Coordinates of C-alpha atoms in Angstrom, one line a residue:
X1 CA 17.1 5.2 -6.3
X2 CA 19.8 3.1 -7.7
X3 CA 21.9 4.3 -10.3
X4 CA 23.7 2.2 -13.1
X5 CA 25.2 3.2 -16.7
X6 CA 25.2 -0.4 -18.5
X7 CA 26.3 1.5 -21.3
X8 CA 29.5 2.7 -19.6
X9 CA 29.2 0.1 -16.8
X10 CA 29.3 2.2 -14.3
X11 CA 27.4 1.5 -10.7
X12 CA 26.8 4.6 -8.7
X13 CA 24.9 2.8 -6.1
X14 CA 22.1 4.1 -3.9
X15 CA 21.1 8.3 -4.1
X16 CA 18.5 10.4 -3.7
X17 CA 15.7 11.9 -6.0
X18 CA 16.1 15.5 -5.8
X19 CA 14.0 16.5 -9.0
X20 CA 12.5 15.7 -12.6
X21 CA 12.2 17.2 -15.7
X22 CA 10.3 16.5 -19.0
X23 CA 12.5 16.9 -22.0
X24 CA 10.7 18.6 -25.1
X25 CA 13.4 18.0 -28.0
X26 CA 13.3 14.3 -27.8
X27 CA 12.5 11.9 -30.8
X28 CA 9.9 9.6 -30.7
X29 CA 9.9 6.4 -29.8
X30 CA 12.7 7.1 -27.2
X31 CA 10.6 6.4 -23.8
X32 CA 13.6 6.2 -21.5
X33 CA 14.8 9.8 -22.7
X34 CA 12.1 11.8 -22.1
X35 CA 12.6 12.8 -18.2
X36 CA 15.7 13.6 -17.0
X37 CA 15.8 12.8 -13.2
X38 CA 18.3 14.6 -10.6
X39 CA 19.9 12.3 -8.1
X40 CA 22.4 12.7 -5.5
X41 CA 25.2 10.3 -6.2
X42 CA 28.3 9.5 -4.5
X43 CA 31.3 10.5 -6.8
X44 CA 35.2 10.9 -7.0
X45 CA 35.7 14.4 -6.0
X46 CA 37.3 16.3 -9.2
X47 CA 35.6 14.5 -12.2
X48 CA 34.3 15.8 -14.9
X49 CA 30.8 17.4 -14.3
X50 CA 29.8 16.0 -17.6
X51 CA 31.4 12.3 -17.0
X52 CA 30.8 11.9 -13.3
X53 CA 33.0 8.4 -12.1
X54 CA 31.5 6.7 -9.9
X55 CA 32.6 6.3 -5.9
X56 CA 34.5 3.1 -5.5
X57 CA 34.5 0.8 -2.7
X58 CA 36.8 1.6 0.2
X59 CA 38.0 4.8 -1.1
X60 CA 38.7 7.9 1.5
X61 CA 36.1 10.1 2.4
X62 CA 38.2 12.9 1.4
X63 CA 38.5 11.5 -2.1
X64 CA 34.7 11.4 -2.4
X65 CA 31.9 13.7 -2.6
X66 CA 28.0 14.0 -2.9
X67 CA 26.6 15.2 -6.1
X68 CA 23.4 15.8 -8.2
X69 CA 23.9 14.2 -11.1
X70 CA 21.0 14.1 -14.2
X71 CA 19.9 10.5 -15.0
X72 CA 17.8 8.9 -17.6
X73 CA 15.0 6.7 -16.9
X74 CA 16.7 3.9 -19.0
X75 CA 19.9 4.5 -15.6
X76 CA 17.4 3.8 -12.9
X77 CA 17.9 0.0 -11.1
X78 CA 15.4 0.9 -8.5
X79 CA 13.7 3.0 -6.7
X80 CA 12.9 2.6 -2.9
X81 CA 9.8 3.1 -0.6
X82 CA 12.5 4.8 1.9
X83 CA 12.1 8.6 2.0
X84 CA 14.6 10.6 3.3
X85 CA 14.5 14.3 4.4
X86 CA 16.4 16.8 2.3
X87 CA 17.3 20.3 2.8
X88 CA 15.6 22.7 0.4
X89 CA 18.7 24.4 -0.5
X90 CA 21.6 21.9 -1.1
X91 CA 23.8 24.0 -3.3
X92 CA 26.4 23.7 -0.4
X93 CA 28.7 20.4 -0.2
X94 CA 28.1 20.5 3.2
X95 CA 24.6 20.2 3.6
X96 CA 24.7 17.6 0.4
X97 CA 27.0 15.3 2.8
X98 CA 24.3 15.3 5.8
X99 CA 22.2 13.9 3.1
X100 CA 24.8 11.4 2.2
X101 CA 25.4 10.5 5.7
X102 CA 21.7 9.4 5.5
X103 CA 22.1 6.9 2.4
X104 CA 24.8 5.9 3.8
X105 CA 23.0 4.8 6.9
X106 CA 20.6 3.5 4.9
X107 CA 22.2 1.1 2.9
X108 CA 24.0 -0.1 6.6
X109 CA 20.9 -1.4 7.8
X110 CA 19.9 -3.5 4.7
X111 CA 23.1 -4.5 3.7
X112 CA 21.2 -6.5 1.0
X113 CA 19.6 -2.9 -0.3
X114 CA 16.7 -1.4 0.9
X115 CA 13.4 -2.5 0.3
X116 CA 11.9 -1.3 -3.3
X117 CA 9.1 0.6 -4.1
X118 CA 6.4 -1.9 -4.6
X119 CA 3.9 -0.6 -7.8
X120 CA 0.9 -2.6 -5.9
X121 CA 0.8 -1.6 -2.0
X122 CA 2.6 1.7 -2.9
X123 CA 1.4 2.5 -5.9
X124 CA -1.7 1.0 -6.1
X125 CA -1.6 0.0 -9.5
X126 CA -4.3 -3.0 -10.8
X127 CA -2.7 -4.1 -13.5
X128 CA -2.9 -8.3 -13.6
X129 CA -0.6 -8.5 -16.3
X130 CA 2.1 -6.8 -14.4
X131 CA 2.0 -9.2 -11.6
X132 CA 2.5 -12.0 -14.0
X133 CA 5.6 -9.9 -15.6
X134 CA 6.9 -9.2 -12.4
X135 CA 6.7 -13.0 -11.2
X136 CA 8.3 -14.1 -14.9
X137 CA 11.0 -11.4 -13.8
X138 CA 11.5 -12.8 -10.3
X139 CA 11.9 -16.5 -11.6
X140 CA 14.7 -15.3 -14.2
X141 CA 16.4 -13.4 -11.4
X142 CA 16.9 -16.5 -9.2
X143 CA 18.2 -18.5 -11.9
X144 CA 20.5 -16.2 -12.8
X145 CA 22.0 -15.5 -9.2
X146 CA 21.7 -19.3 -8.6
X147 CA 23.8 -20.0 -11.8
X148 CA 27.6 -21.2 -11.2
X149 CA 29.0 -18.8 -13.7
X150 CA 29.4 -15.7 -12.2
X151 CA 31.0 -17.2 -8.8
X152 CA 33.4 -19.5 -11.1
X153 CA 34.5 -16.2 -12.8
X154 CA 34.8 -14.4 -9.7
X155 CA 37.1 -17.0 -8.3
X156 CA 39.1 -17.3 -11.8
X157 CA 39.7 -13.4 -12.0
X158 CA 38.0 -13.9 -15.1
X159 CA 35.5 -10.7 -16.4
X160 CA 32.3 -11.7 -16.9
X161 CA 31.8 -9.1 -19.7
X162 CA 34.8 -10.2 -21.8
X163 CA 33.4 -14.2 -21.5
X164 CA 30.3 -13.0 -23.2
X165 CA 32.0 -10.7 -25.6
X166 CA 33.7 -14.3 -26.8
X167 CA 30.8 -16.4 -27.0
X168 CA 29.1 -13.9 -28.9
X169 CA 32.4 -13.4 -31.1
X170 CA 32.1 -17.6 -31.6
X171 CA 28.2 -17.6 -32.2
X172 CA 29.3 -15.6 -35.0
X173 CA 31.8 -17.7 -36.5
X174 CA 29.5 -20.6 -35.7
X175 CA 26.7 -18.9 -38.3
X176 CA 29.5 -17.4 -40.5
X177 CA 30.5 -21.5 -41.1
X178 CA 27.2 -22.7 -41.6
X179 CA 26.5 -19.9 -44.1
X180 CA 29.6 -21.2 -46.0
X181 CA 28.6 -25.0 -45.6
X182 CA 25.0 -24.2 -47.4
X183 CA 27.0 -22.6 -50.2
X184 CA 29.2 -25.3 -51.0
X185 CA 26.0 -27.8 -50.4
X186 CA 24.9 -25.4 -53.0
X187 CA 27.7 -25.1 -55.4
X188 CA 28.1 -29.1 -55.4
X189 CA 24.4 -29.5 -56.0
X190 CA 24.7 -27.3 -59.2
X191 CA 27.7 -28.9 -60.3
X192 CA 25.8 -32.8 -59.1
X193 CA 23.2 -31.5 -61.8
X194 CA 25.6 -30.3 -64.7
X195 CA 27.1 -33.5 -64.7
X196 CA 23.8 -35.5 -64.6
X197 CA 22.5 -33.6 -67.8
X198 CA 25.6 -34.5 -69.5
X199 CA 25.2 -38.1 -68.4
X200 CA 21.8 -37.9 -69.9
X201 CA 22.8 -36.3 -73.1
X202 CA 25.5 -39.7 -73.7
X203 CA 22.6 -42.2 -72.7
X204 CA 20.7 -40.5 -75.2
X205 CA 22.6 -40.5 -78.2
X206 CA 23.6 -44.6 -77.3
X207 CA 19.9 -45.3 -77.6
X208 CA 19.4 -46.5 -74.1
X209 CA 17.2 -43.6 -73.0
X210 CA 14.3 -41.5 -75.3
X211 CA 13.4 -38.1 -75.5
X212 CA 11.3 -37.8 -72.4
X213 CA 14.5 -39.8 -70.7
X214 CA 12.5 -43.1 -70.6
X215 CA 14.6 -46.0 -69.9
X216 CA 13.9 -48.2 -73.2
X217 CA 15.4 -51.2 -75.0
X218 CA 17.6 -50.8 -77.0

């Protein structure tokens, strides 16, 4: 399975499914958070147990090591047909870095991931709406990657994340200035109307207009 935190944006990359557990305290309406699953992940050696950081790229072997870590539903990216053996007891670091060495092996051979679990040959689920979901999905993805933003940033040095944190910031203004023109289209119509009752009242009393503000002769 593949392993991302969008919350923390953190990628732990490819592991392996060791367990799951149904939560009992968990409120409704919160899906994701009802099964904890335990993965082996790739992590910097020493961090927290609570806060695991995630193995980067390039980084010593000593530096690293394999550990279960418990993941929501709402941290899986994927999940792959590929089943690899594990040891029933993998308490020891040793035996947790055989099964490492495997994943590792893995992801060598399909350097563009391996191949996902699919909910229709593997699964054998019949759902037609899925398929149409899943094909809406695919489209949305290939735009996406075929989009000339995320290469332009990556050749800038420019963070993706803090590009959108701006245009989201300047959406804001952008409503935050129409609110303010529609008040002072607001405000001059009311003030428009104050004066035309005013200009009404002089007509009026001249004679050139009656009570119902007919134009007349005067």
């Amino acid at each position: 399975a593949r392993v991302r935190d969008e919350g923390e944006a953190d990628d732990f990359g490819w592991g392996v499914i060791i367990n799951f557990l149904k939560r009992s305290n968990v409120k409704k309406g919160a899906d994701g958070e009802k099964y904890s699953v335990d993965i082996l992940l790739c992590v910097e050696a020493g961090s927290s147990k609570d806060r695991p950081v995630p193995a980067k790229r390039g980084a010593a072997a000593e530096s690293l090591e394999w550990r279960v870590v418990p993941c929501s539903l709402q941290m899986l990216d994927g999940i792959s047909a590929i089943k690899l053996f594990v040891p029933n007891d993998i308490r020891a670091l040793e035996k947790r870095a055989v099964v490492g060495k495997s994943v590792n092996e893995v992801c060598r051979r399909f350097p563009d991931g391996p191949p996902l679990l699919d909910p229709f040959e593997d699964l054998k689920v019949e759902d037609k709406d899925l398929k149409k979901i899943m094909r809406k999905v695919e489209v949305l993805d290939d735009r996406i990657s075929g989009h000339p933003l995320p290469k332009l940033c990556e050749e800038g040095g420019i963070d993706l994340t803090d590009l959108l944190e701006a245009y989201n910031q300047r959406m804001q203004v952008d409503k935050e200035i129409k609110a303010i023109k529609h008040m002072v289209k607001v405000g001059q119509g009311i003030i428009l109307k104050d004066e035309l009752k005013k200009y009404t009242r002089v007509l009026r009393r001249l004679g050139f207009i009656d009570e119902e503000n007919i134009i007349g002769q005067k």
